Protein backbone atom coordinates (compact mmCIF):
# COMPACT_ATOMS: atom_id res chain seq x y z
CA UNK A 1 0.00 0.00 0.00
CA UNK A 2 1.18 3.48 -0.89
CA UNK A 3 0.91 5.82 2.10
CA UNK A 4 1.84 9.05 0.28
CA UNK A 5 -0.02 12.32 0.25
CA UNK A 6 -3.66 12.03 -0.86
CA UNK A 7 -5.18 14.47 -3.33
CA UNK A 8 -7.47 15.79 -0.55
CA UNK A 9 -4.47 16.56 1.64
CA UNK A 10 -2.70 18.13 -1.33
CA UNK A 11 -5.62 20.43 -2.17
CA UNK A 12 -6.15 21.46 1.47
CA UNK A 13 -2.46 22.29 1.85
CA UNK A 14 -2.57 24.36 -1.36
CA UNK A 15 -5.59 26.18 0.08
CA UNK A 16 -3.64 27.03 3.26
CA UNK A 17 -1.08 28.85 1.11
CA UNK A 18 -3.80 31.16 -0.14
CA UNK A 19 -5.05 33.17 2.86
CA UNK A 20 -8.17 34.48 1.08
CA UNK A 21 -9.41 30.97 0.15
CA UNK A 22 -12.74 30.03 1.72
CA UNK A 23 -12.47 26.29 1.20
CA UNK A 24 -15.14 26.40 -1.48
CA UNK A 25 -12.75 25.49 -4.25
CA UNK A 26 -11.26 22.66 -2.19
CA UNK A 27 -14.71 21.20 -1.60
CA UNK A 28 -15.63 21.54 -5.29
CA UNK A 29 -12.48 19.75 -6.37
CA UNK A 30 -13.29 16.96 -3.93
CA UNK A 31 -16.66 16.49 -5.63
CA UNK A 32 -14.99 16.39 -9.06
CA UNK A 33 -12.61 13.73 -7.71
CA UNK A 34 -15.57 11.65 -6.48
CA UNK A 35 -17.10 11.81 -10.00
CA UNK A 36 -13.82 10.66 -11.54
CA UNK A 37 -13.53 7.73 -9.12
CA UNK A 38 -17.09 6.65 -9.93
CA UNK A 39 -16.40 6.82 -13.69
CA UNK A 40 -13.14 4.88 -13.21
CA UNK A 41 -15.16 2.19 -11.48
CA UNK A 42 -17.66 1.96 -14.39
CA UNK A 43 -14.86 1.83 -16.96
CA UNK A 44 -13.20 -0.98 -15.05
CA UNK A 45 -16.39 -3.04 -14.83
CA UNK A 46 -16.71 -3.06 -18.63
CA UNK A 47 -18.87 -5.90 -19.92
CA UNK A 48 -19.48 -7.28 -16.40
CA UNK A 49 -22.29 -4.79 -15.92
CA UNK A 50 -24.93 -3.52 -18.31
CA UNK A 51 -24.90 0.06 -19.55
CA UNK A 52 -21.14 0.55 -19.94
CA UNK A 53 -20.18 -0.77 -23.38
CA UNK A 54 -21.87 0.02 -26.69
CA UNK A 55 -23.69 2.86 -28.36
CA UNK A 56 -26.52 4.80 -26.72
CA UNK A 57 -28.24 5.23 -30.07
CA UNK A 58 -28.31 9.04 -29.74
CA UNK A 59 -26.25 11.98 -31.02
CA UNK A 60 -24.83 14.99 -29.17
CA UNK A 61 -25.17 18.59 -30.37
CA UNK A 62 -22.01 18.17 -32.43
CA UNK A 63 -23.53 15.32 -34.43
CA UNK A 64 -21.37 12.64 -32.81
CA UNK A 65 -22.86 9.27 -31.88
CA UNK A 66 -23.03 8.98 -28.11
CA UNK A 67 -21.77 5.87 -26.33
CA UNK A 68 -23.58 4.60 -23.25
CA UNK A 69 -20.53 5.52 -21.21
CA UNK A 70 -20.57 9.12 -22.56
CA UNK A 71 -24.04 9.58 -21.09
CA UNK A 72 -23.36 7.63 -17.90
CA UNK A 73 -20.19 9.66 -17.22
CA UNK A 74 -22.05 12.89 -17.92
CA UNK A 75 -24.74 11.92 -15.38
CA UNK A 76 -22.09 11.00 -12.81
CA UNK A 77 -20.44 14.42 -13.21
CA UNK A 78 -23.78 16.21 -12.82
CA UNK A 79 -24.87 14.23 -9.74
CA UNK A 80 -21.53 14.53 -7.97
CA UNK A 81 -21.26 18.29 -8.51
CA UNK A 82 -24.78 19.75 -8.39
CA UNK A 83 -25.53 19.40 -4.67
CA UNK A 84 -22.47 20.93 -2.97
CA UNK A 85 -23.29 24.63 -3.26
CA UNK A 86 -20.02 25.53 -5.00
CA UNK A 87 -21.27 25.86 -8.57
CA UNK A 88 -23.41 28.40 -10.40
CA UNK A 89 -23.84 26.07 -13.41
CA UNK A 90 -22.18 23.36 -15.49
CA UNK A 91 -21.56 22.82 -19.21
CA UNK A 92 -20.57 19.61 -20.95
CA UNK A 93 -19.62 18.35 -24.38
CA UNK A 94 -22.58 15.97 -24.13
CA UNK A 95 -25.28 18.57 -23.31
CA UNK A 96 -26.72 21.08 -25.78
CA UNK A 97 -27.20 23.84 -23.21
CA UNK A 98 -25.89 25.04 -19.87
CA UNK A 99 -27.00 22.85 -16.95
CA UNK A 100 -28.41 25.07 -14.18
CA UNK A 101 -28.10 23.97 -10.55
CA UNK A 102 -31.46 22.37 -9.60
CA UNK A 103 -33.54 24.71 -7.39
CA UNK A 104 -33.34 22.45 -4.29
CA UNK A 105 -29.58 23.06 -4.01
CA UNK A 106 -27.64 26.20 -3.07
CA UNK A 107 -25.63 27.95 -5.78
CA UNK A 108 -21.96 28.86 -5.61
CA UNK A 109 -19.40 31.06 -7.32
CA UNK A 110 -17.74 28.64 -9.75
CA UNK A 111 -18.53 27.27 -13.20
CA UNK A 112 -17.54 23.75 -14.24
CA UNK A 113 -17.07 22.55 -17.81
CA UNK A 114 -16.19 18.98 -18.75
CA UNK A 115 -15.69 16.34 -21.37
CA UNK A 116 -17.05 13.47 -19.27
CA UNK A 117 -15.50 10.76 -21.41
CA UNK A 118 -12.66 11.54 -23.77
CA UNK A 119 -11.63 8.96 -26.35
CA UNK A 120 -15.07 7.35 -26.55
CA UNK A 121 -14.11 5.39 -29.67
CA UNK A 122 -11.74 3.40 -27.43
CA UNK A 123 -14.29 2.19 -24.85
CA UNK A 124 -15.48 -0.92 -26.63
CA UNK A 125 -11.95 -1.98 -27.63
CA UNK A 126 -10.64 -1.68 -24.05
CA UNK A 127 -8.14 1.12 -24.67
CA UNK A 128 -7.47 4.16 -22.50
CA UNK A 129 -10.16 6.79 -22.02
CA UNK A 130 -10.42 9.68 -19.55
CA UNK A 131 -12.32 12.77 -18.38
CA UNK A 132 -11.28 16.42 -18.81
CA UNK A 133 -12.52 19.34 -16.69
CA UNK A 134 -12.05 23.07 -16.24
CA UNK A 135 -13.14 25.42 -13.45
CA UNK A 136 -13.93 29.11 -14.04
CA UNK A 137 -15.29 31.83 -11.77
CA UNK A 138 -18.87 32.88 -12.35
CA UNK A 139 -18.90 36.60 -13.20
CA UNK A 140 -19.78 38.84 -10.19
CA UNK A 141 -23.47 39.50 -9.70
CA UNK A 142 -24.72 36.78 -12.05
CA UNK A 143 -27.71 34.96 -10.55
CA UNK A 144 -28.54 32.49 -13.28
CA UNK A 145 -25.41 31.63 -15.23
CA UNK A 146 -25.98 31.45 -18.98
CA UNK A 147 -23.77 30.27 -21.84
CA UNK A 148 -22.28 33.77 -22.23
CA UNK A 149 -20.98 33.63 -18.63
CA UNK A 150 -18.86 30.60 -19.57
CA UNK A 151 -17.31 32.35 -22.59
CA UNK A 152 -14.09 33.38 -20.84
CA UNK A 153 -10.63 32.87 -22.32
CA UNK A 154 -8.61 29.95 -20.92
CA UNK A 155 -6.30 32.36 -19.10
CA UNK A 156 -9.20 32.89 -16.65
CA UNK A 157 -9.28 29.22 -15.59
CA UNK A 158 -8.90 28.55 -11.87
CA UNK A 159 -8.12 24.90 -12.47
CA UNK A 160 -7.63 22.45 -15.31
CA UNK A 161 -7.47 18.70 -14.92
CA UNK A 162 -7.95 15.33 -16.51
CA UNK A 163 -8.09 11.69 -15.58
CA UNK A 164 -6.74 8.75 -17.50
CA UNK A 165 -8.53 5.43 -17.05
CA UNK A 166 -5.64 3.31 -18.26
CA UNK A 167 -3.68 0.38 -16.79
CA UNK A 168 -3.72 2.56 -13.70
CA UNK A 169 -6.14 5.41 -13.05
CA UNK A 170 -4.39 8.78 -12.96
CA UNK A 171 -5.55 12.31 -12.22
CA UNK A 172 -3.49 15.25 -13.45
CA UNK A 173 -4.18 18.70 -12.06
CA UNK A 174 -3.10 22.31 -12.26
CA UNK A 175 -4.33 25.33 -10.34
CA UNK A 176 -1.63 27.54 -11.82
CA UNK A 177 1.23 26.35 -9.60
CA UNK A 178 2.69 23.64 -11.80
CA UNK A 179 1.28 20.25 -12.66
CA UNK A 180 0.86 17.29 -10.33
CA UNK A 181 -0.13 13.70 -11.08
CA UNK A 182 -1.99 11.35 -8.73
CA UNK A 183 -2.53 7.59 -9.00
CA UNK A 184 -5.71 5.98 -7.71
CA UNK A 185 -4.98 3.44 -4.99
CA UNK A 186 -8.02 1.18 -5.37
CA UNK A 187 -7.47 -0.43 -1.96
CA UNK A 188 -7.63 2.90 -0.14
CA UNK A 189 -10.00 4.58 -2.57
CA UNK A 190 -7.81 7.69 -2.77
CA UNK A 191 -5.70 9.40 -5.40
CA UNK A 192 -2.11 9.51 -4.14
CA UNK A 193 0.47 12.10 -5.26
CA UNK A 194 2.88 9.98 -7.33
CA UNK A 195 4.05 12.45 -10.00
CA UNK A 196 4.86 15.80 -8.36
CA UNK A 197 5.85 18.72 -10.60
CA UNK A 198 5.43 17.16 -14.03
CA UNK A 199 7.38 18.89 -16.78
CA UNK A 200 7.47 18.44 -20.55
CA UNK A 201 10.94 18.11 -22.12
CA UNK A 202 11.59 20.96 -24.59
CA UNK A 203 12.70 18.61 -27.35
CA UNK A 204 11.14 15.46 -28.68
CA UNK A 205 11.33 12.99 -31.55
CA UNK A 206 7.76 11.72 -31.22
CA UNK A 207 4.71 13.14 -32.98
CA UNK A 208 1.01 12.26 -32.76
CA UNK A 209 -1.50 13.02 -35.48
CA UNK A 210 -4.28 11.19 -37.31
CA UNK A 211 -2.44 10.62 -40.60
CA UNK A 212 -5.60 9.55 -42.41
CA UNK A 213 -6.57 13.23 -42.63
CA UNK A 214 -3.28 14.25 -44.27
CA UNK A 215 -4.77 15.25 -47.63
CA UNK A 216 -7.15 17.68 -45.89
CA UNK A 217 -4.48 19.61 -43.91
CA UNK A 218 -3.14 23.07 -44.61
CA UNK A 219 0.35 23.47 -46.14
CA UNK A 220 2.28 24.28 -42.91
CA UNK A 221 0.98 21.09 -41.31
CA UNK A 222 1.83 18.99 -44.36
CA UNK A 223 5.32 20.48 -44.38
CA UNK A 224 5.95 19.75 -40.70
CA UNK A 225 4.75 16.14 -40.83
CA UNK A 226 6.52 15.45 -44.16
CA UNK A 227 9.75 16.57 -42.51
CA UNK A 228 9.16 14.32 -39.48
CA UNK A 229 8.59 11.37 -41.77
CA UNK A 230 11.65 12.16 -43.91
CA UNK A 231 13.73 12.10 -40.71
CA UNK A 232 17.51 12.18 -41.19
CA UNK A 233 17.08 11.90 -44.95
CA UNK A 234 15.23 15.27 -45.06
CA UNK A 235 15.71 18.78 -43.65
CA UNK A 236 15.54 17.67 -40.01
CA UNK A 237 18.55 16.19 -38.32
CA UNK A 238 16.72 13.31 -36.67
CA UNK A 239 14.33 10.42 -37.14
CA UNK A 240 10.87 10.56 -35.55
CA UNK A 241 8.56 8.01 -34.01
CA UNK A 242 4.76 8.27 -34.25
CA UNK A 243 1.85 7.46 -31.91
CA UNK A 244 -1.92 7.94 -32.24
CA UNK A 245 -4.06 6.63 -29.38
CA UNK A 246 -7.17 8.61 -30.41
CA UNK A 247 -7.65 9.64 -26.76
CA UNK A 248 -6.35 13.14 -26.12
CA UNK A 249 -6.01 12.28 -22.41
CA UNK A 250 -3.60 9.44 -23.21
CA UNK A 251 -1.59 11.56 -25.66
CA UNK A 252 -1.24 14.46 -23.21
CA UNK A 253 -0.29 12.07 -20.42
CA UNK A 254 2.41 10.55 -22.63
CA UNK A 255 3.70 14.04 -23.50
CA UNK A 256 3.79 15.01 -19.81
CA UNK A 257 5.80 11.85 -19.14
CA UNK A 258 8.34 11.73 -21.97
CA UNK A 259 7.65 14.71 -24.24
CA UNK A 260 6.11 14.79 -27.71
CA UNK A 261 3.89 16.85 -29.96
CA UNK A 262 0.16 16.26 -30.43
CA UNK A 263 -1.72 17.79 -33.31
CA UNK A 264 -5.37 17.89 -34.31
CA UNK A 265 -5.02 20.63 -36.91
CA UNK A 266 -7.50 22.57 -38.97
CA UNK A 267 -8.58 20.63 -42.04
CA UNK A 268 -10.85 21.14 -45.00
CA UNK A 269 -13.23 18.21 -44.43
CA UNK A 270 -16.04 20.42 -43.13
CA UNK A 271 -15.61 24.21 -43.46
CA UNK A 272 -18.01 24.76 -40.52
CA UNK A 273 -15.55 22.99 -38.19
CA UNK A 274 -12.18 24.72 -37.82
CA UNK A 275 -10.74 21.71 -35.99
CA UNK A 276 -12.15 18.74 -34.12
CA UNK A 277 -11.40 19.41 -30.47
CA UNK A 278 -13.55 21.61 -28.32
CA UNK A 279 -12.15 24.79 -26.79
CA UNK A 280 -14.12 24.80 -23.53
CA UNK A 281 -13.99 21.10 -22.66
CA UNK A 282 -10.69 19.92 -24.14
CA UNK A 283 -8.31 22.55 -25.52
CA UNK A 284 -8.42 25.07 -22.65
CA UNK A 285 -7.93 22.70 -19.70
CA UNK A 286 -5.26 20.77 -21.60
CA UNK A 287 -3.63 24.03 -22.66
CA UNK A 288 -3.48 25.18 -19.04
CA UNK A 289 -1.84 21.90 -17.99
CA UNK A 290 0.61 21.82 -20.88
CA UNK A 291 1.71 25.43 -20.34
CA UNK A 292 2.08 24.88 -16.59
CA UNK A 293 4.35 21.92 -17.42
CA UNK A 294 6.55 24.12 -19.64
CA UNK A 295 5.03 23.17 -22.99
CA UNK A 296 3.04 25.20 -25.55
CA UNK A 297 -0.57 24.89 -26.71
CA UNK A 298 -1.49 26.76 -29.88
CA UNK A 299 -3.80 26.66 -32.88
CA UNK A 300 -0.71 27.21 -35.03
CA UNK A 301 -1.69 30.88 -35.27
CA UNK A 302 -2.57 31.87 -31.72
CA UNK A 303 -2.23 30.76 -28.11
CA UNK A 304 -5.24 28.58 -27.28
CA UNK A 305 -5.71 30.12 -23.81
CA UNK A 306 -6.05 33.64 -25.27
CA UNK A 307 -8.92 32.81 -27.62
CA UNK A 308 -12.09 34.71 -26.76
CA UNK A 309 -14.70 31.91 -27.01
CA UNK A 310 -17.71 32.60 -29.22
CA UNK A 311 -19.77 29.56 -28.27
CA UNK A 312 -19.93 26.78 -25.70
CA UNK A 313 -19.23 24.07 -28.26
CA UNK A 314 -16.68 25.98 -30.34
CA UNK A 315 -14.00 23.84 -31.99
CA UNK A 316 -10.37 24.80 -32.50
CA UNK A 317 -7.23 23.38 -34.09
CA UNK A 318 -4.86 22.11 -31.37
CA UNK A 319 -1.08 21.77 -31.52
CA UNK A 320 0.50 21.10 -28.15
CA UNK A 321 3.50 19.63 -26.40
CA UNK A 322 7.27 20.04 -26.35
CA UNK A 323 8.19 23.70 -26.73
CA UNK A 324 10.72 23.55 -29.56
CA UNK A 325 8.56 21.40 -31.84
CA UNK A 326 5.37 23.43 -31.29
CA UNK A 327 7.34 26.63 -31.94
CA UNK A 328 8.55 25.13 -35.21
CA UNK A 329 4.97 24.38 -36.30
CA UNK A 330 3.96 27.95 -35.37
CA UNK A 331 6.87 29.32 -37.41
CA UNK A 332 5.75 27.26 -40.45
CA UNK A 333 2.30 28.86 -40.13
CA UNK A 334 3.96 32.30 -40.06
CA UNK A 335 6.06 31.46 -43.15
CA UNK A 336 2.90 30.50 -45.02
P1 LIG B 1 -14.34 12.51 -27.61
O1 LIG B 1 -14.24 11.02 -27.41
O2 LIG B 1 -14.54 13.26 -26.33
O3 LIG B 1 -15.31 12.89 -28.68
O4 LIG B 1 -12.90 13.04 -28.08
C1 LIG B 1 -12.14 12.33 -28.98
C2 LIG B 1 -11.09 13.26 -29.51
C3 LIG B 1 -9.73 13.15 -28.88
O5 LIG B 1 -9.64 12.59 -27.64
C4 LIG B 1 -8.92 12.37 -29.87
O6 LIG B 1 -7.63 12.87 -29.87
C5 LIG B 1 -9.61 12.60 -31.16
O7 LIG B 1 -10.92 12.99 -30.89
C6 LIG B 1 -9.62 11.38 -32.05
O8 LIG B 1 -10.16 11.70 -33.25
P2 LIG B 1 -10.07 10.74 -34.54
O9 LIG B 1 -11.05 9.63 -34.28
O10 LIG B 1 -10.47 11.65 -35.66
O11 LIG B 1 -8.66 10.26 -34.66
MN1 LIG C 1 -12.89 14.45 -25.97
MN1 LIG D 1 -16.14 13.08 -24.90
PDB file of C-alpha atoms in Angstrom, residues 31-164:
ATOM      1  CA  UNK A  31     -16.664  16.493  -5.634  1.00  0.00           C
ATOM      2  CA  UNK A  32     -14.992  16.391  -9.062  1.00  0.00           C
ATOM      3  CA  UNK A  33     -12.609  13.733  -7.709  1.00  0.00           C
ATOM      4  CA  UNK A  34     -15.566  11.650  -6.483  1.00  0.00           C
ATOM      5  CA  UNK A  35     -17.098  11.807  -9.997  1.00  0.00           C
ATOM      6  CA  UNK A  36     -13.816  10.663 -11.539  1.00  0.00           C
ATOM      7  CA  UNK A  37     -13.534   7.731  -9.122  1.00  0.00           C
ATOM      8  CA  UNK A  38     -17.090   6.649  -9.935  1.00  0.00           C
ATOM      9  CA  UNK A  39     -16.398   6.816 -13.687  1.00  0.00           C
ATOM     10  CA  UNK A  40     -13.139   4.880 -13.212  1.00  0.00           C
ATOM     11  CA  UNK A  41     -15.165   2.192 -11.485  1.00  0.00           C
ATOM     12  CA  UNK A  42     -17.661   1.960 -14.387  1.00  0.00           C
ATOM     13  CA  UNK A  43     -14.863   1.831 -16.958  1.00  0.00           C
ATOM     14  CA  UNK A  44     -13.201  -0.975 -15.050  1.00  0.00           C
ATOM     15  CA  UNK A  45     -16.395  -3.036 -14.829  1.00  0.00           C
ATOM     16  CA  UNK A  46     -16.713  -3.060 -18.630  1.00  0.00           C
ATOM     17  CA  UNK A  47     -18.868  -5.900 -19.917  1.00  0.00           C
ATOM     18  CA  UNK A  48     -19.481  -7.283 -16.398  1.00  0.00           C
ATOM     19  CA  UNK A  49     -22.290  -4.791 -15.920  1.00  0.00           C
ATOM     20  CA  UNK A  50     -24.931  -3.515 -18.307  1.00  0.00           C
ATOM     21  CA  UNK A  51     -24.902   0.063 -19.551  1.00  0.00           C
ATOM     22  CA  UNK A  52     -21.142   0.554 -19.945  1.00  0.00           C
ATOM     23  CA  UNK A  53     -20.183  -0.768 -23.383  1.00  0.00           C
ATOM     24  CA  UNK A  54     -21.871   0.023 -26.686  1.00  0.00           C
ATOM     25  CA  UNK A  55     -23.692   2.858 -28.355  1.00  0.00           C
ATOM     26  CA  UNK A  56     -26.520   4.799 -26.723  1.00  0.00           C
ATOM     27  CA  UNK A  57     -28.243   5.229 -30.072  1.00  0.00           C
ATOM     28  CA  UNK A  58     -28.306   9.036 -29.744  1.00  0.00           C
ATOM     29  CA  UNK A  59     -26.251  11.983 -31.018  1.00  0.00           C
ATOM     30  CA  UNK A  60     -24.834  14.989 -29.166  1.00  0.00           C
ATOM     31  CA  UNK A  61     -25.170  18.590 -30.374  1.00  0.00           C
ATOM     32  CA  UNK A  62     -22.008  18.173 -32.430  1.00  0.00           C
ATOM     33  CA  UNK A  63     -23.525  15.317 -34.433  1.00  0.00           C
ATOM     34  CA  UNK A  64     -21.368  12.645 -32.806  1.00  0.00           C
ATOM     35  CA  UNK A  65     -22.863   9.273 -31.877  1.00  0.00           C
ATOM     36  CA  UNK A  66     -23.031   8.975 -28.108  1.00  0.00           C
ATOM     37  CA  UNK A  67     -21.770   5.874 -26.330  1.00  0.00           C
ATOM     38  CA  UNK A  68     -23.576   4.599 -23.251  1.00  0.00           C
ATOM     39  CA  UNK A  69     -20.526   5.520 -21.206  1.00  0.00           C
ATOM     40  CA  UNK A  70     -20.573   9.121 -22.558  1.00  0.00           C
ATOM     41  CA  UNK A  71     -24.041   9.577 -21.092  1.00  0.00           C
ATOM     42  CA  UNK A  72     -23.363   7.634 -17.901  1.00  0.00           C
ATOM     43  CA  UNK A  73     -20.191   9.656 -17.218  1.00  0.00           C
ATOM     44  CA  UNK A  74     -22.049  12.886 -17.922  1.00  0.00           C
ATOM     45  CA  UNK A  75     -24.744  11.920 -15.378  1.00  0.00           C
ATOM     46  CA  UNK A  76     -22.090  11.002 -12.809  1.00  0.00           C
ATOM     47  CA  UNK A  77     -20.437  14.424 -13.214  1.00  0.00           C
ATOM     48  CA  UNK A  78     -23.780  16.214 -12.815  1.00  0.00           C
ATOM     49  CA  UNK A  79     -24.872  14.228  -9.738  1.00  0.00           C
ATOM     50  CA  UNK A  80     -21.531  14.528  -7.971  1.00  0.00           C
ATOM     51  CA  UNK A  81     -21.261  18.292  -8.506  1.00  0.00           C
ATOM     52  CA  UNK A  82     -24.781  19.746  -8.392  1.00  0.00           C
ATOM     53  CA  UNK A  83     -25.526  19.398  -4.668  1.00  0.00           C
ATOM     54  CA  UNK A  84     -22.474  20.934  -2.971  1.00  0.00           C
ATOM     55  CA  UNK A  85     -23.287  24.631  -3.262  1.00  0.00           C
ATOM     56  CA  UNK A  86     -20.015  25.530  -5.003  1.00  0.00           C
ATOM     57  CA  UNK A  87     -21.271  25.864  -8.568  1.00  0.00           C
ATOM     58  CA  UNK A  88     -23.413  28.400 -10.404  1.00  0.00           C
ATOM     59  CA  UNK A  89     -23.839  26.069 -13.415  1.00  0.00           C
ATOM     60  CA  UNK A  90     -22.181  23.356 -15.494  1.00  0.00           C
ATOM     61  CA  UNK A  91     -21.565  22.818 -19.209  1.00  0.00           C
ATOM     62  CA  UNK A  92     -20.571  19.614 -20.952  1.00  0.00           C
ATOM     63  CA  UNK A  93     -19.622  18.348 -24.381  1.00  0.00           C
ATOM     64  CA  UNK A  94     -22.578  15.971 -24.126  1.00  0.00           C
ATOM     65  CA  UNK A  95     -25.284  18.568 -23.306  1.00  0.00           C
ATOM     66  CA  UNK A  96     -26.719  21.083 -25.775  1.00  0.00           C
ATOM     67  CA  UNK A  97     -27.198  23.844 -23.206  1.00  0.00           C
ATOM     68  CA  UNK A  98     -25.895  25.037 -19.875  1.00  0.00           C
ATOM     69  CA  UNK A  99     -26.997  22.846 -16.946  1.00  0.00           C
ATOM     70  CA  UNK A 100     -28.407  25.065 -14.185  1.00  0.00           C
ATOM     71  CA  UNK A 101     -28.100  23.966 -10.550  1.00  0.00           C
ATOM     72  CA  UNK A 102     -31.457  22.373  -9.600  1.00  0.00           C
ATOM     73  CA  UNK A 103     -33.539  24.706  -7.385  1.00  0.00           C
ATOM     74  CA  UNK A 104     -33.344  22.451  -4.291  1.00  0.00           C
ATOM     75  CA  UNK A 105     -29.578  23.061  -4.012  1.00  0.00           C
ATOM     76  CA  UNK A 106     -27.642  26.197  -3.069  1.00  0.00           C
ATOM     77  CA  UNK A 107     -25.630  27.947  -5.777  1.00  0.00           C
ATOM     78  CA  UNK A 108     -21.959  28.865  -5.614  1.00  0.00           C
ATOM     79  CA  UNK A 109     -19.399  31.063  -7.316  1.00  0.00           C
ATOM     80  CA  UNK A 110     -17.745  28.644  -9.747  1.00  0.00           C
ATOM     81  CA  UNK A 111     -18.533  27.267 -13.202  1.00  0.00           C
ATOM     82  CA  UNK A 112     -17.545  23.752 -14.237  1.00  0.00           C
ATOM     83  CA  UNK A 113     -17.065  22.549 -17.813  1.00  0.00           C
ATOM     84  CA  UNK A 114     -16.188  18.983 -18.752  1.00  0.00           C
ATOM     85  CA  UNK A 115     -15.685  16.336 -21.375  1.00  0.00           C
ATOM     86  CA  UNK A 116     -17.050  13.472 -19.268  1.00  0.00           C
ATOM     87  CA  UNK A 117     -15.500  10.765 -21.405  1.00  0.00           C
ATOM     88  CA  UNK A 118     -12.664  11.537 -23.775  1.00  0.00           C
ATOM     89  CA  UNK A 119     -11.627   8.964 -26.350  1.00  0.00           C
ATOM     90  CA  UNK A 120     -15.072   7.353 -26.553  1.00  0.00           C
ATOM     91  CA  UNK A 121     -14.108   5.390 -29.669  1.00  0.00           C
ATOM     92  CA  UNK A 122     -11.741   3.401 -27.427  1.00  0.00           C
ATOM     93  CA  UNK A 123     -14.288   2.190 -24.851  1.00  0.00           C
ATOM     94  CA  UNK A 124     -15.477  -0.924 -26.626  1.00  0.00           C
ATOM     95  CA  UNK A 125     -11.954  -1.983 -27.631  1.00  0.00           C
ATOM     96  CA  UNK A 126     -10.637  -1.680 -24.049  1.00  0.00           C
ATOM     97  CA  UNK A 127      -8.136   1.116 -24.665  1.00  0.00           C
ATOM     98  CA  UNK A 128      -7.470   4.159 -22.504  1.00  0.00           C
ATOM     99  CA  UNK A 129     -10.160   6.787 -22.024  1.00  0.00           C
ATOM    100  CA  UNK A 130     -10.421   9.680 -19.554  1.00  0.00           C
ATOM    101  CA  UNK A 131     -12.317  12.768 -18.378  1.00  0.00           C
ATOM    102  CA  UNK A 132     -11.285  16.420 -18.814  1.00  0.00           C
ATOM    103  CA  UNK A 133     -12.518  19.344 -16.692  1.00  0.00           C
ATOM    104  CA  UNK A 134     -12.050  23.071 -16.240  1.00  0.00           C
ATOM    105  CA  UNK A 135     -13.143  25.418 -13.449  1.00  0.00           C
ATOM    106  CA  UNK A 136     -13.930  29.109 -14.042  1.00  0.00           C
ATOM    107  CA  UNK A 137     -15.287  31.834 -11.769  1.00  0.00           C
ATOM    108  CA  UNK A 138     -18.867  32.877 -12.352  1.00  0.00           C
ATOM    109  CA  UNK A 139     -18.904  36.602 -13.200  1.00  0.00           C
ATOM    110  CA  UNK A 140     -19.784  38.845 -10.193  1.00  0.00           C
ATOM    111  CA  UNK A 141     -23.471  39.503  -9.698  1.00  0.00           C
ATOM    112  CA  UNK A 142     -24.716  36.779 -12.048  1.00  0.00           C
ATOM    113  CA  UNK A 143     -27.707  34.961 -10.546  1.00  0.00           C
ATOM    114  CA  UNK A 144     -28.539  32.487 -13.284  1.00  0.00           C
ATOM    115  CA  UNK A 145     -25.414  31.634 -15.229  1.00  0.00           C
ATOM    116  CA  UNK A 146     -25.982  31.448 -18.981  1.00  0.00           C
ATOM    117  CA  UNK A 147     -23.772  30.274 -21.845  1.00  0.00           C
ATOM    118  CA  UNK A 148     -22.276  33.767 -22.226  1.00  0.00           C
ATOM    119  CA  UNK A 149     -20.981  33.627 -18.632  1.00  0.00           C
ATOM    120  CA  UNK A 150     -18.861  30.600 -19.571  1.00  0.00           C
ATOM    121  CA  UNK A 151     -17.309  32.346 -22.591  1.00  0.00           C
ATOM    122  CA  UNK A 152     -14.092  33.384 -20.837  1.00  0.00           C
ATOM    123  CA  UNK A 153     -10.634  32.867 -22.319  1.00  0.00           C
ATOM    124  CA  UNK A 154      -8.613  29.952 -20.922  1.00  0.00           C
ATOM    125  CA  UNK A 155      -6.301  32.358 -19.102  1.00  0.00           C
ATOM    126  CA  UNK A 156      -9.199  32.887 -16.652  1.00  0.00           C
ATOM    127  CA  UNK A 157      -9.283  29.218 -15.587  1.00  0.00           C
ATOM    128  CA  UNK A 158      -8.898  28.547 -11.868  1.00  0.00           C
ATOM    129  CA  UNK A 159      -8.122  24.897 -12.470  1.00  0.00           C
ATOM    130  CA  UNK A 160      -7.635  22.447 -15.307  1.00  0.00           C
ATOM    131  CA  UNK A 161      -7.474  18.701 -14.921  1.00  0.00           C
ATOM    132  CA  UNK A 162      -7.947  15.332 -16.505  1.00  0.00           C
ATOM    133  CA  UNK A 163      -8.089  11.689 -15.576  1.00  0.00           C
ATOM    134  CA  UNK A 164      -6.743   8.750 -17.504  1.00  0.00           C
TER     135      UNK A 164
END
